[in-house]
Coordinates of C-alpha atoms and ligand atoms in Angstrom, one line a residue:
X774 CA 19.1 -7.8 23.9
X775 CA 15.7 -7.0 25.9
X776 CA 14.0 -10.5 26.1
X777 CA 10.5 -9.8 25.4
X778 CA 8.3 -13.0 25.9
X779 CA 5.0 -14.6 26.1
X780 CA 5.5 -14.5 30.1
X781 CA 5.5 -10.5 30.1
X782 CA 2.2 -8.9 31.3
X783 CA -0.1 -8.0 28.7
X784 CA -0.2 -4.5 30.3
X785 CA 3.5 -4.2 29.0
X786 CA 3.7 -6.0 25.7
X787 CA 0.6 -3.5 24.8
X788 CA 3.1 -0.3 26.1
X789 CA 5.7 -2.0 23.8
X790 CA 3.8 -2.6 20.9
X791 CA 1.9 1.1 21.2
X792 CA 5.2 2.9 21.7
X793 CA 7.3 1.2 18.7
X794 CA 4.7 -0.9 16.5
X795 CA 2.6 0.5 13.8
X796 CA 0.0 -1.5 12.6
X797 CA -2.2 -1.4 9.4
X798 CA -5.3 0.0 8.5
X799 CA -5.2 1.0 12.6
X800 CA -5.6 4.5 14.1
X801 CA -2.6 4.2 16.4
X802 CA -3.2 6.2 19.0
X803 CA -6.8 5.0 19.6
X804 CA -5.1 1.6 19.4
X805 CA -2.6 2.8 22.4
X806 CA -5.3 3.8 24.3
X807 CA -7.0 0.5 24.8
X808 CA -4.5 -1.9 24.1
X809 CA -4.0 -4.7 21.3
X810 CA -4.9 -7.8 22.4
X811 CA -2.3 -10.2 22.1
X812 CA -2.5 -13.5 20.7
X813 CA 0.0 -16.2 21.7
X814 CA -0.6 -19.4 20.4
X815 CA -2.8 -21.1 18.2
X816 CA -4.0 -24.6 17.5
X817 CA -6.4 -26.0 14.8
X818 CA -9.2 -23.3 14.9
X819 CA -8.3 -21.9 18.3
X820 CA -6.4 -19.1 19.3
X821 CA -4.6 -18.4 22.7
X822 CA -4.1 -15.0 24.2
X823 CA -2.2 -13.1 26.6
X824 CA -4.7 -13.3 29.1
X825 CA -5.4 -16.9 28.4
X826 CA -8.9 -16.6 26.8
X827 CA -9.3 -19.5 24.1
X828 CA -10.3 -18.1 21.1
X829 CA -12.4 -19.5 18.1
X830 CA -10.8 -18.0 14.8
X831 CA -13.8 -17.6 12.4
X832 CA -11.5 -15.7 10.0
X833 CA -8.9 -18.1 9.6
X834 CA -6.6 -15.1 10.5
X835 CA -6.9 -13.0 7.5
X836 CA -8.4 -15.4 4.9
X837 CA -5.2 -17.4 5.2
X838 CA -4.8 -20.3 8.0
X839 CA -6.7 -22.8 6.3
X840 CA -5.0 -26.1 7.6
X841 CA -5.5 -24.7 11.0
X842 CA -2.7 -23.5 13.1
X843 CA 0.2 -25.0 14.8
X844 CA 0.8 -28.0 12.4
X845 CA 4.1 -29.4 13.4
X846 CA 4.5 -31.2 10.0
X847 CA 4.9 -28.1 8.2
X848 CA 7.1 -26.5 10.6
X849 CA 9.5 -29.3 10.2
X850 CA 9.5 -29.0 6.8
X851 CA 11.1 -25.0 7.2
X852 CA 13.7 -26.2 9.8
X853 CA 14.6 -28.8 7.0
X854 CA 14.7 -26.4 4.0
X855 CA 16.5 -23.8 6.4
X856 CA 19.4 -26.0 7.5
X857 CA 19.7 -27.3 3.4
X858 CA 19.0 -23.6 1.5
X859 CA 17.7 -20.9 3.4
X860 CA 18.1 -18.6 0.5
X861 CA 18.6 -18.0 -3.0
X862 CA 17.0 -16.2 -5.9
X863 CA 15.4 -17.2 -9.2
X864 CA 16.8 -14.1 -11.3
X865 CA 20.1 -14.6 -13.4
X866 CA 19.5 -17.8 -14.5
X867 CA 19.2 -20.0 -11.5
X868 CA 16.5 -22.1 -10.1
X869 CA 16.1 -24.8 -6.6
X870 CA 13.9 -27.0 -6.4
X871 CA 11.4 -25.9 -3.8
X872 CA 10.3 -22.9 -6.9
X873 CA 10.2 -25.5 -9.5
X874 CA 8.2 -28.9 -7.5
X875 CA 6.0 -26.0 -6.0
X876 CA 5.6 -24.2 -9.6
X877 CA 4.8 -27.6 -11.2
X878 CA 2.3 -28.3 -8.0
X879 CA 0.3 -25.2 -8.7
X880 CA -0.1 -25.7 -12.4
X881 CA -1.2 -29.2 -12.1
X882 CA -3.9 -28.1 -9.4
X883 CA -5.0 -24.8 -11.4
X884 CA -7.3 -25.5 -14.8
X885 CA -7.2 -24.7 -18.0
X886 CA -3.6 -24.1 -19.2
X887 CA -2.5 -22.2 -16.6
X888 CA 0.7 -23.5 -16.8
X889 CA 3.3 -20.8 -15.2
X890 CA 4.2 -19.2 -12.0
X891 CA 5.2 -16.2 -11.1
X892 CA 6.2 -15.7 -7.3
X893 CA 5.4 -13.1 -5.3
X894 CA 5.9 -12.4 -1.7
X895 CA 2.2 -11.9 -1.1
X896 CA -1.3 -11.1 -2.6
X897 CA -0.5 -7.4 -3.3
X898 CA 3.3 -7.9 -5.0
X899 CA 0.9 -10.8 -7.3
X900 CA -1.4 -8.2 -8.5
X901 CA 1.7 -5.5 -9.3
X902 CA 2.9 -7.9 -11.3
X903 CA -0.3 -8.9 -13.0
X904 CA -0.2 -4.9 -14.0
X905 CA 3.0 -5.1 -15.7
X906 CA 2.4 -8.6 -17.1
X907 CA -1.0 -7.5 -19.1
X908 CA 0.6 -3.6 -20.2
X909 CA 3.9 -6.0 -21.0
X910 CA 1.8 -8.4 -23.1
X911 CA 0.0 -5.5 -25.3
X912 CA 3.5 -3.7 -25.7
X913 CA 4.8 -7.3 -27.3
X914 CA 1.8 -7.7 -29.4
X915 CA 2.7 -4.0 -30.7
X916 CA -0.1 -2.6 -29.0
X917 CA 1.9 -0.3 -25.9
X918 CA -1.8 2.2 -25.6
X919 CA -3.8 -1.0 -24.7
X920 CA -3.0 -0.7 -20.7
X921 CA -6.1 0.3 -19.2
X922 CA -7.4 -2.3 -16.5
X923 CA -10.6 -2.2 -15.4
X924 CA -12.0 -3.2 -11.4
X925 CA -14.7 -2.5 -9.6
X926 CA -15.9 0.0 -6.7
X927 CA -15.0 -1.6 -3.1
X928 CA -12.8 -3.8 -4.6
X929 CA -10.0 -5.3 -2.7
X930 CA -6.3 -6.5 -4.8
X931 CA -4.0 -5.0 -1.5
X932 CA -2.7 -2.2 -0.5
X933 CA 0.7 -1.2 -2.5
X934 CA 0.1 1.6 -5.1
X935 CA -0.6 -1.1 -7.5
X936 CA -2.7 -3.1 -5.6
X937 CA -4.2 -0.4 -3.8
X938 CA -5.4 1.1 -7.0
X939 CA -7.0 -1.6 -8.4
X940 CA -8.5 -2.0 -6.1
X941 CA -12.2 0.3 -5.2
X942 CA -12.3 1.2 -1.7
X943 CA -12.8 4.8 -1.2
X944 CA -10.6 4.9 1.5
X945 CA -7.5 4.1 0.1
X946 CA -8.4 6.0 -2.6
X947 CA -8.2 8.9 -0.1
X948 CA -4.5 8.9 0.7
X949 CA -1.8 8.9 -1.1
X950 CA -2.8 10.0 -4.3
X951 CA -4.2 6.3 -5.9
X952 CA -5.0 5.3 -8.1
X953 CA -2.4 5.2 -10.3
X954 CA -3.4 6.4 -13.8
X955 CA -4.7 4.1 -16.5
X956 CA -7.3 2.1 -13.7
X957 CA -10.6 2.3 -14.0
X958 CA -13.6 1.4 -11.9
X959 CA -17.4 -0.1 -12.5
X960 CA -20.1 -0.6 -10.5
X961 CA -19.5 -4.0 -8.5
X962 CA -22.6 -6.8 -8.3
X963 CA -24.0 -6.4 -4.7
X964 CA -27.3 -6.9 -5.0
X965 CA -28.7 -6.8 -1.3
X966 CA -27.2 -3.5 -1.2
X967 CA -27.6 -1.5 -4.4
X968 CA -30.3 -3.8 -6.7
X969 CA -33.1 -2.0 -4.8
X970 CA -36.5 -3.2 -6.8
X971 CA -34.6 -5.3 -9.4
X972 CA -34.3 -8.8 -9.3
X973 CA -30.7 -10.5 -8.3
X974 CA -30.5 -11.5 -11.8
X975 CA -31.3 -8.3 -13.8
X976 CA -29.2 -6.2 -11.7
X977 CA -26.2 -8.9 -12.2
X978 CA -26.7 -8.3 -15.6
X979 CA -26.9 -4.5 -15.1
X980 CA -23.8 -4.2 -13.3
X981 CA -21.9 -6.9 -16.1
X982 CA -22.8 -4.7 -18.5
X983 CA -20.8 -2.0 -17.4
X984 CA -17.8 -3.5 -18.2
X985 CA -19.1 -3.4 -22.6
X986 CA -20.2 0.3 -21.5
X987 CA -17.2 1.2 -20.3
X988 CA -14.8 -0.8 -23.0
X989 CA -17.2 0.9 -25.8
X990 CA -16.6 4.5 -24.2
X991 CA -12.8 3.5 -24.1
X992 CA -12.1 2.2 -27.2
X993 CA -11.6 -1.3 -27.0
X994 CA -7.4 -0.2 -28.3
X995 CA -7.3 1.2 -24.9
X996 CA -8.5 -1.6 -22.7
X997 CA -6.2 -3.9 -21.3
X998 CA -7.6 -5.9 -18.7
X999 CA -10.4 -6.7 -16.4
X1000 CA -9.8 -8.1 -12.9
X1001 CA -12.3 -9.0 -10.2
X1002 CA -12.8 -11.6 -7.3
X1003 CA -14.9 -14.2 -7.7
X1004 CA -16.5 -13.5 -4.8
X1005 CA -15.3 -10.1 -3.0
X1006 CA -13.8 -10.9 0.5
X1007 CA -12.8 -7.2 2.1
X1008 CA -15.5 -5.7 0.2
X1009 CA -17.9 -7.8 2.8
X1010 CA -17.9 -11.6 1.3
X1011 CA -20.0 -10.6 -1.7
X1012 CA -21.9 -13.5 -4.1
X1013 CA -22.1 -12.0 -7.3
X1014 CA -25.7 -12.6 -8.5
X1015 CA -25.7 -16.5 -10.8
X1016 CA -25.9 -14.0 -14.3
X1017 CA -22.6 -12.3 -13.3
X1018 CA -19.8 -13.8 -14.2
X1019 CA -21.2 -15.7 -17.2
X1020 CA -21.9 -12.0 -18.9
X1021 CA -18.3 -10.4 -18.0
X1022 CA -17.1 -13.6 -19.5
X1023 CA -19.1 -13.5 -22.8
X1024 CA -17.9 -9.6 -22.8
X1025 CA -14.0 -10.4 -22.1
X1026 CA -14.5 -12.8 -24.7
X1027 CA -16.1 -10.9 -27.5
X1028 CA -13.6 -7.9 -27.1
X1029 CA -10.3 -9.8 -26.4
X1030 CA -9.5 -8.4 -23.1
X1031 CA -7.9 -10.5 -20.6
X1032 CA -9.8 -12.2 -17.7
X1033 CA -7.6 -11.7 -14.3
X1034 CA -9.3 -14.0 -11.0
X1035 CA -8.1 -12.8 -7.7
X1036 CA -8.4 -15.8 -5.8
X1037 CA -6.0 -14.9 -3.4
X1038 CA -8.9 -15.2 -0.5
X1039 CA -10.6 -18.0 -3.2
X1040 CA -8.1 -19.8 -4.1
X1041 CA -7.0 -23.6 -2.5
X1042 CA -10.4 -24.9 -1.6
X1043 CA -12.1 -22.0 0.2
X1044 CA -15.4 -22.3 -2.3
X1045 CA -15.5 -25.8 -1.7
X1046 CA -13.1 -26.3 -5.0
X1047 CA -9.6 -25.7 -5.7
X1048 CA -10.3 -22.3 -7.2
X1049 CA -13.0 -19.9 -6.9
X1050 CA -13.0 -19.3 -10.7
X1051 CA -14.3 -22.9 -10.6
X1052 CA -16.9 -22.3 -8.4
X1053 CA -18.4 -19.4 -10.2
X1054 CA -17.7 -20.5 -13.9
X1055 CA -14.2 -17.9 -14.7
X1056 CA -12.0 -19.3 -17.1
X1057 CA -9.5 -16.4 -16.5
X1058 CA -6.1 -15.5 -18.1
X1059 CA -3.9 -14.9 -15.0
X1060 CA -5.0 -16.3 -11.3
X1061 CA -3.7 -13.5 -8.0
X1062 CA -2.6 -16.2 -5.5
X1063 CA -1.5 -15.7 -1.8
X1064 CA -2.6 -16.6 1.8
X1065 CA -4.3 -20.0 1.2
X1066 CA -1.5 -20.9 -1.1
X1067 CA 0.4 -21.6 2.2
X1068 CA -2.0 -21.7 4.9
X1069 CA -0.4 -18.3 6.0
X1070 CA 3.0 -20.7 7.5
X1071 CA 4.7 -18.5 5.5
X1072 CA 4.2 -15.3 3.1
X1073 CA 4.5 -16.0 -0.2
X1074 CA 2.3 -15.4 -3.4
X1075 CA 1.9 -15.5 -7.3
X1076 CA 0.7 -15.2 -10.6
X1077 CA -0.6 -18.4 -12.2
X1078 CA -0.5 -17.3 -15.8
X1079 CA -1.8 -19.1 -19.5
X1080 CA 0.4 -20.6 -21.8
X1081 CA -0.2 -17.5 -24.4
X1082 CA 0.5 -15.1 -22.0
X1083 CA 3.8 -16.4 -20.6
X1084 CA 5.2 -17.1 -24.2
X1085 CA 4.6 -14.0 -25.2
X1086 CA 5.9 -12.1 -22.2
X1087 CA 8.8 -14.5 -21.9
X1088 CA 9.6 -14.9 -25.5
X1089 CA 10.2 -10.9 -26.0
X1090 CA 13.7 -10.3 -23.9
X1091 CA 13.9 -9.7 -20.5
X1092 CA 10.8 -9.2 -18.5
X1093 CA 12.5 -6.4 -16.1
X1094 CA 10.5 -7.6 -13.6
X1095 CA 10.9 -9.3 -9.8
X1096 CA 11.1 -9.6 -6.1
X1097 CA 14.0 -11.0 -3.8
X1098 CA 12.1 -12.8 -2.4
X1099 CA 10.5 -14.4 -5.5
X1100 CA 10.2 -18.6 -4.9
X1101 CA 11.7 -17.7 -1.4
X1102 CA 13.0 -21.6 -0.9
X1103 CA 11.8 -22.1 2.6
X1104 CA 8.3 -20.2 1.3
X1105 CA 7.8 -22.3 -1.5
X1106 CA 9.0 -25.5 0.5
X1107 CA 6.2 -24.6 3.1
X1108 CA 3.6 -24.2 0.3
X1109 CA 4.5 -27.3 -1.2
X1110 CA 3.8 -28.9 2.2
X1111 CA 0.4 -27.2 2.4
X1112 CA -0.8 -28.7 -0.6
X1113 CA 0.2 -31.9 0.5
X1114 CA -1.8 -31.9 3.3
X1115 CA -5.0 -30.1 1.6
X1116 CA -4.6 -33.3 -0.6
X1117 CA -3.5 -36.4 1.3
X1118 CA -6.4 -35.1 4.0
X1119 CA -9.1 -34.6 1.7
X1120 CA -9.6 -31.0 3.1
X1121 CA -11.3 -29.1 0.0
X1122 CA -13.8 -32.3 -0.3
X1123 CA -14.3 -31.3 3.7
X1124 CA -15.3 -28.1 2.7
X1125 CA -17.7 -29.6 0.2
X1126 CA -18.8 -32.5 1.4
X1127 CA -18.5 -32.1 5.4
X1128 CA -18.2 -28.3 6.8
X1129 CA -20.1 -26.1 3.8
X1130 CA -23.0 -28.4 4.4
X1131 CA -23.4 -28.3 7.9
X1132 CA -22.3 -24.5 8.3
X1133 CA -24.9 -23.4 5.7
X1134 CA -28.3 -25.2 7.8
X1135 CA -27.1 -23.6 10.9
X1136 CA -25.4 -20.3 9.1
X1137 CA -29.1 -19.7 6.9
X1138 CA -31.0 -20.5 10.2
X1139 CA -30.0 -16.8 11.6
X1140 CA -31.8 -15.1 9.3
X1141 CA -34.7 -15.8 12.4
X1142 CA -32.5 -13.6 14.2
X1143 CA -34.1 -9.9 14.1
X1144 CA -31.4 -8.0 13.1
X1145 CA -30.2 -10.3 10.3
X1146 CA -31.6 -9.3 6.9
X1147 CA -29.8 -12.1 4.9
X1148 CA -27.3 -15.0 5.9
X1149 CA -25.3 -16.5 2.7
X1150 CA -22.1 -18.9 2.5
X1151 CA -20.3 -20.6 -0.2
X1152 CA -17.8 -23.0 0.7
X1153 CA -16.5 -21.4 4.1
X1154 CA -17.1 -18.3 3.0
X1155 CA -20.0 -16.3 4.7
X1156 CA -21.8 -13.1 5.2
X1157 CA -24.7 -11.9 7.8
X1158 CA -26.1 -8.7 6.7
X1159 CA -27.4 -6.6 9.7
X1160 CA -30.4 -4.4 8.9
X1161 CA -33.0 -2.9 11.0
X1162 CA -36.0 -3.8 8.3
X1163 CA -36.0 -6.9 6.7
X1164 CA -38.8 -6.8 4.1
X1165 CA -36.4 -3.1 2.7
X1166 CA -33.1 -4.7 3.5
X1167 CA -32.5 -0.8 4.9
X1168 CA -29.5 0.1 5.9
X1169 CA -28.7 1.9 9.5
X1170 CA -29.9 5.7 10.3
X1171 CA -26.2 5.6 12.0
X1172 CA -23.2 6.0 10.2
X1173 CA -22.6 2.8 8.5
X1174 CA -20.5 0.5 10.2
X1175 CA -21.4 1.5 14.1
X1176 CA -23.7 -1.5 14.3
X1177 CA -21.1 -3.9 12.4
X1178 CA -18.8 -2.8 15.2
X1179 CA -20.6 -3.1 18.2
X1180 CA -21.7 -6.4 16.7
X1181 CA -17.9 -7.3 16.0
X1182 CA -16.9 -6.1 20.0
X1183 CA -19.5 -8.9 21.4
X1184 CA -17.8 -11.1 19.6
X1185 CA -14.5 -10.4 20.1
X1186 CA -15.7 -10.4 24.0
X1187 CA -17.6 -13.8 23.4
X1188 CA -14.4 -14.7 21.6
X1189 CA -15.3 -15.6 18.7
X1190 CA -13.2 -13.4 16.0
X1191 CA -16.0 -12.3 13.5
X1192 CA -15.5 -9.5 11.2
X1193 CA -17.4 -6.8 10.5
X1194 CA -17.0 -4.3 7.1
X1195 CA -19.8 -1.7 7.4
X1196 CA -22.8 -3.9 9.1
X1197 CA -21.8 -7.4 7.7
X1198 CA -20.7 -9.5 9.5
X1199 CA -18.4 -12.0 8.2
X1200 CA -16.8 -15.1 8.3
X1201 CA -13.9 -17.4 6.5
X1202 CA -13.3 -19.8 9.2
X1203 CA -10.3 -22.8 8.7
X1204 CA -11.3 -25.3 6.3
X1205 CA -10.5 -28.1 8.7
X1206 CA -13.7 -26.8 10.9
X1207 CA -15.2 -29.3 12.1
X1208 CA -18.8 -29.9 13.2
X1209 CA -18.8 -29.5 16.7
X1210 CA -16.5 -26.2 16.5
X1211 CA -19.1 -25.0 13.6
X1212 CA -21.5 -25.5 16.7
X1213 CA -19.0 -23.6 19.1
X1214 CA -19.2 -20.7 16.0
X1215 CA -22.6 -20.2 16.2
X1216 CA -23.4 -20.4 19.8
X1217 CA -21.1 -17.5 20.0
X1218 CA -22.0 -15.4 17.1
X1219 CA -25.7 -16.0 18.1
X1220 CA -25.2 -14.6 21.9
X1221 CA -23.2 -11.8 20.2
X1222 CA -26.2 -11.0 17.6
X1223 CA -28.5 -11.2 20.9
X1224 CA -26.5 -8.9 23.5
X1225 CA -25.7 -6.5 20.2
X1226 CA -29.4 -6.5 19.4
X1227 CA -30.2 -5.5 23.0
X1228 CA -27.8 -2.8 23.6
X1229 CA -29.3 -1.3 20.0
X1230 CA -32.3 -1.4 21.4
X1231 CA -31.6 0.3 24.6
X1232 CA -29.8 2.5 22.6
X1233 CA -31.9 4.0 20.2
X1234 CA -30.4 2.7 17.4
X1235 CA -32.8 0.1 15.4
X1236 CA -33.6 2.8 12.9
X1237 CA -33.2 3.1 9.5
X1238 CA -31.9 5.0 7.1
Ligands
PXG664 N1 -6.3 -9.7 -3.3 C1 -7.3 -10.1 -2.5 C2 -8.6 -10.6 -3.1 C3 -7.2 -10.0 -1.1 O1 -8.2 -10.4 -0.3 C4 -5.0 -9.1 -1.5 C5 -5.2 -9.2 -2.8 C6 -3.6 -8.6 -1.0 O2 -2.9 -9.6 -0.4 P1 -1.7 -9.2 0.6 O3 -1.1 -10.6 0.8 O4 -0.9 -8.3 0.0 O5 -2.4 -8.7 1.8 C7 -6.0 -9.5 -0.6 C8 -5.7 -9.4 0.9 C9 -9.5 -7.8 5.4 C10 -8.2 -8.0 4.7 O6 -9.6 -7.0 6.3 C11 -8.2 -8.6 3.5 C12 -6.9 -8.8 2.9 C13 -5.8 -8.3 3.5 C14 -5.9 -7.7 4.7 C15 -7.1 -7.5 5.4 O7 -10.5 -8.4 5.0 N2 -6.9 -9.4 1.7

């Protein structure tokens, strides 16, 4: 076999990887053209690559690395559970521990009586499962047309045709033929962007209130489900106005409908508590789970589901349901260790107490910068919004997302991995940050707002909309 190491040039791991790698949500060939830059190694916040750069991770890879990488304690942990049970399933009637002590883990930490897990292999597989669960639950309460599930527009639940389609972005939408029937779509509670002259509040209520519009002009027999993110991540780390959440819940409530949190970017500690839903005042039905549930050591997600829900699924037959992967033993065994350590080290107090804190004084102070229009952060989750009027909070005269991704290039050039999704800028760093790295952070994303804000300038492009 060809040994292909972290010794080879870059120039030839990016031939490889452009001649027999495709990667996702990526143009390919533009990719080819300039080369993926290839990361090697990665230590608490920090990231190695193949040219040797040191690289501050202000995404936590995708949402997920919250311990930090390259924790040897949880590494030995999946040697261990390799060399005792590598494999087996959880259908046909058998069980191992690492499913069960991690199942019983998860419902101690979630609230409420969210009492039973579901595996999945990640954050997408959760929510197709969450679709059959809810359309399985109405079927056993004699009730098989209640299976619509309503999201909102730009949305994120993955990108299977389940996930994909509950989700809202317009993009996925546009391949493939999603969504898949019997999801619909409301308005979603971004203020800064679509509340023009209304206050945060009225137009949180505004866009809750779709939800009763939409169940009335169903028929309340049709409506399944509603499922949202606390806060959306992909959609561009999105606070939900304080009326928000309180009015979908009063609305699930009154019709009966069940409440599903995605808190697969929320979830383990990443608002500064365990769960996102607790942060924002959600007491769902079903919780999505993935990425933080393991620190991304290993891919492995879920369903936390309430007691009502999981008798009545579970008491009706077989539930023709599941993954080969579900439980996976050295997953699980992984996750199990995660939670370990977010609890023996205090790490979602950190958040609370220690990193939110000090991130959010020097995080708010950007909005001095000119081209930031609003800076906002719960937990260790953060957004910039880049606008070239303040006072209008206008968007761009370019096409949206050309400043986010100049702004995103400095940055990546500064290293400093910053996000952008159309022009915010955003952040979900490790939870372990620490101080002085939050200082590190901002150093670089303020030189990257400065040199992006300059060659805007030079280029004509501080106009708006
Ligand atoms: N729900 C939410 C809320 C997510 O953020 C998924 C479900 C799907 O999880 P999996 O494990 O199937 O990817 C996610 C994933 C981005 C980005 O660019 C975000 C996600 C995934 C990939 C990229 O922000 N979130």
């Amino acid at each position: 076999m060809t040994q292909i190491t972290n010794h080879m040039p870059t120039r030839e791991l990016q031939a490889l990887d452009a001649a027999h790698h495709m990667h996702p949500f990526t143009a390919d060939a533009e990719l080819a053209r300039k080369g993926a830059r290839i990361i090697t190694r990665g230590k608490g916040v920090y990231l190695t690559d193949s040219e040797g750069q040191q690289i501050l991770d202000g995404m936590a890879g995708l949402w997920c690395v919250n311990v930090g990488y390259g924790r040897k304690d949880i590494a030995e942990v999946a040697a261990r559970q390799m060399e005792e049970l590598c494999y087996y399933n959880t259908f046909f009637q058998t069980s191992h521990v690492p499913a069960i002590a991690l199942a019983a883990e998860i419902a101690k930490l979630a609230p409420g009586d969210l009492n039973h897990v579901f595996y999945a292999g990640s954050g997408s597989e959760a929510n197709d499962t969450n679709i059959r669960l809810v359309r399985r639950y109405w079927e056993v309460k004699g009730k098989p047309g209640k299976n619509i599930i309503i999201s909102r527009t730009n949305a994120y639940h993955g990108s299977t045709m389940g996930g994909g389609s509950l989700g809202g972005m317009a993009g996925i939408h546009a391949q493939g033929g999603l969504p898949i029937p019997n999801i619909v779509h409301i308005g979603q509670p971004y203020w800064y962007g679509e509340g023009k002259d209304m206050s945060a509040e009225e137009f949180g209520l505004l866009r809750a209130r779709e939800l009763e519009a939409k169940i009335e002009e169903l028929g309340v027999d049709r409506v399944a489900a509603f499922i949202g993110e606390p806060i959306q991540g992909a959609g561009g780390v999105i606070v939900p106005p304080a009326t928000y959440w309180p009015e979908i819940q009063r609305i699930c409530d009154k019709y009966g409908i069940l409440l599903i949190a995605d808190e697969v970017i929320t979830g383990f500690g990443r608002t500064g508590n365990w769960f996102g839903s607790q942060t924002l005042g959600i007491k769902p039905h079903i919780m999505t789970i993935a990425k933080g549930l393991s620190s991304g050591y290993a891919p492995i997600g879920g369903s936390i589901v309430c007691d009502d829900i999981a008798a009545t699924v579970g008491g009706a037959g077989d539930f023709n349901h599941g993954y080969t992967y579900c439980g996976h033993p050295v997953a699980a065994a992984v996750a199990l260790k995660n939670l370990q350590i977010l609890q023996e080290e205090k790490i979602v107090d950190h958040v609370r107490n220690v990193a939110h804190p000090y991130l959010m004084e020097r995080w708010k102070a950007l909005e001095d910068h000119p081209l930031v229009g609003e800076a906002s952060l719960v937990g260790l989750m953060g957004s910039i919004a880049l606008t070239p009027n303040k006072e209008t909070r206008a968007a761009f005269a370019s096409e949206a997302g050309t400043v986010g991704y100049r702004c995103r290039e400095r940055c990546f050039a500064n290293n400093l991995v910053m996000r952008h999704v159309g022009d915010r800028m955003i952040i979900s760093p490790p939870l372990v940050i620490t101080p002085s790295e939050i200082d590190v952070l901002i150093e670089r994303a303020t030189k990257s707002l400065d040199e992006c804000y300059a060659g805007l300038k030079s280029d004509g492009l501080l106009k708006a909309a």
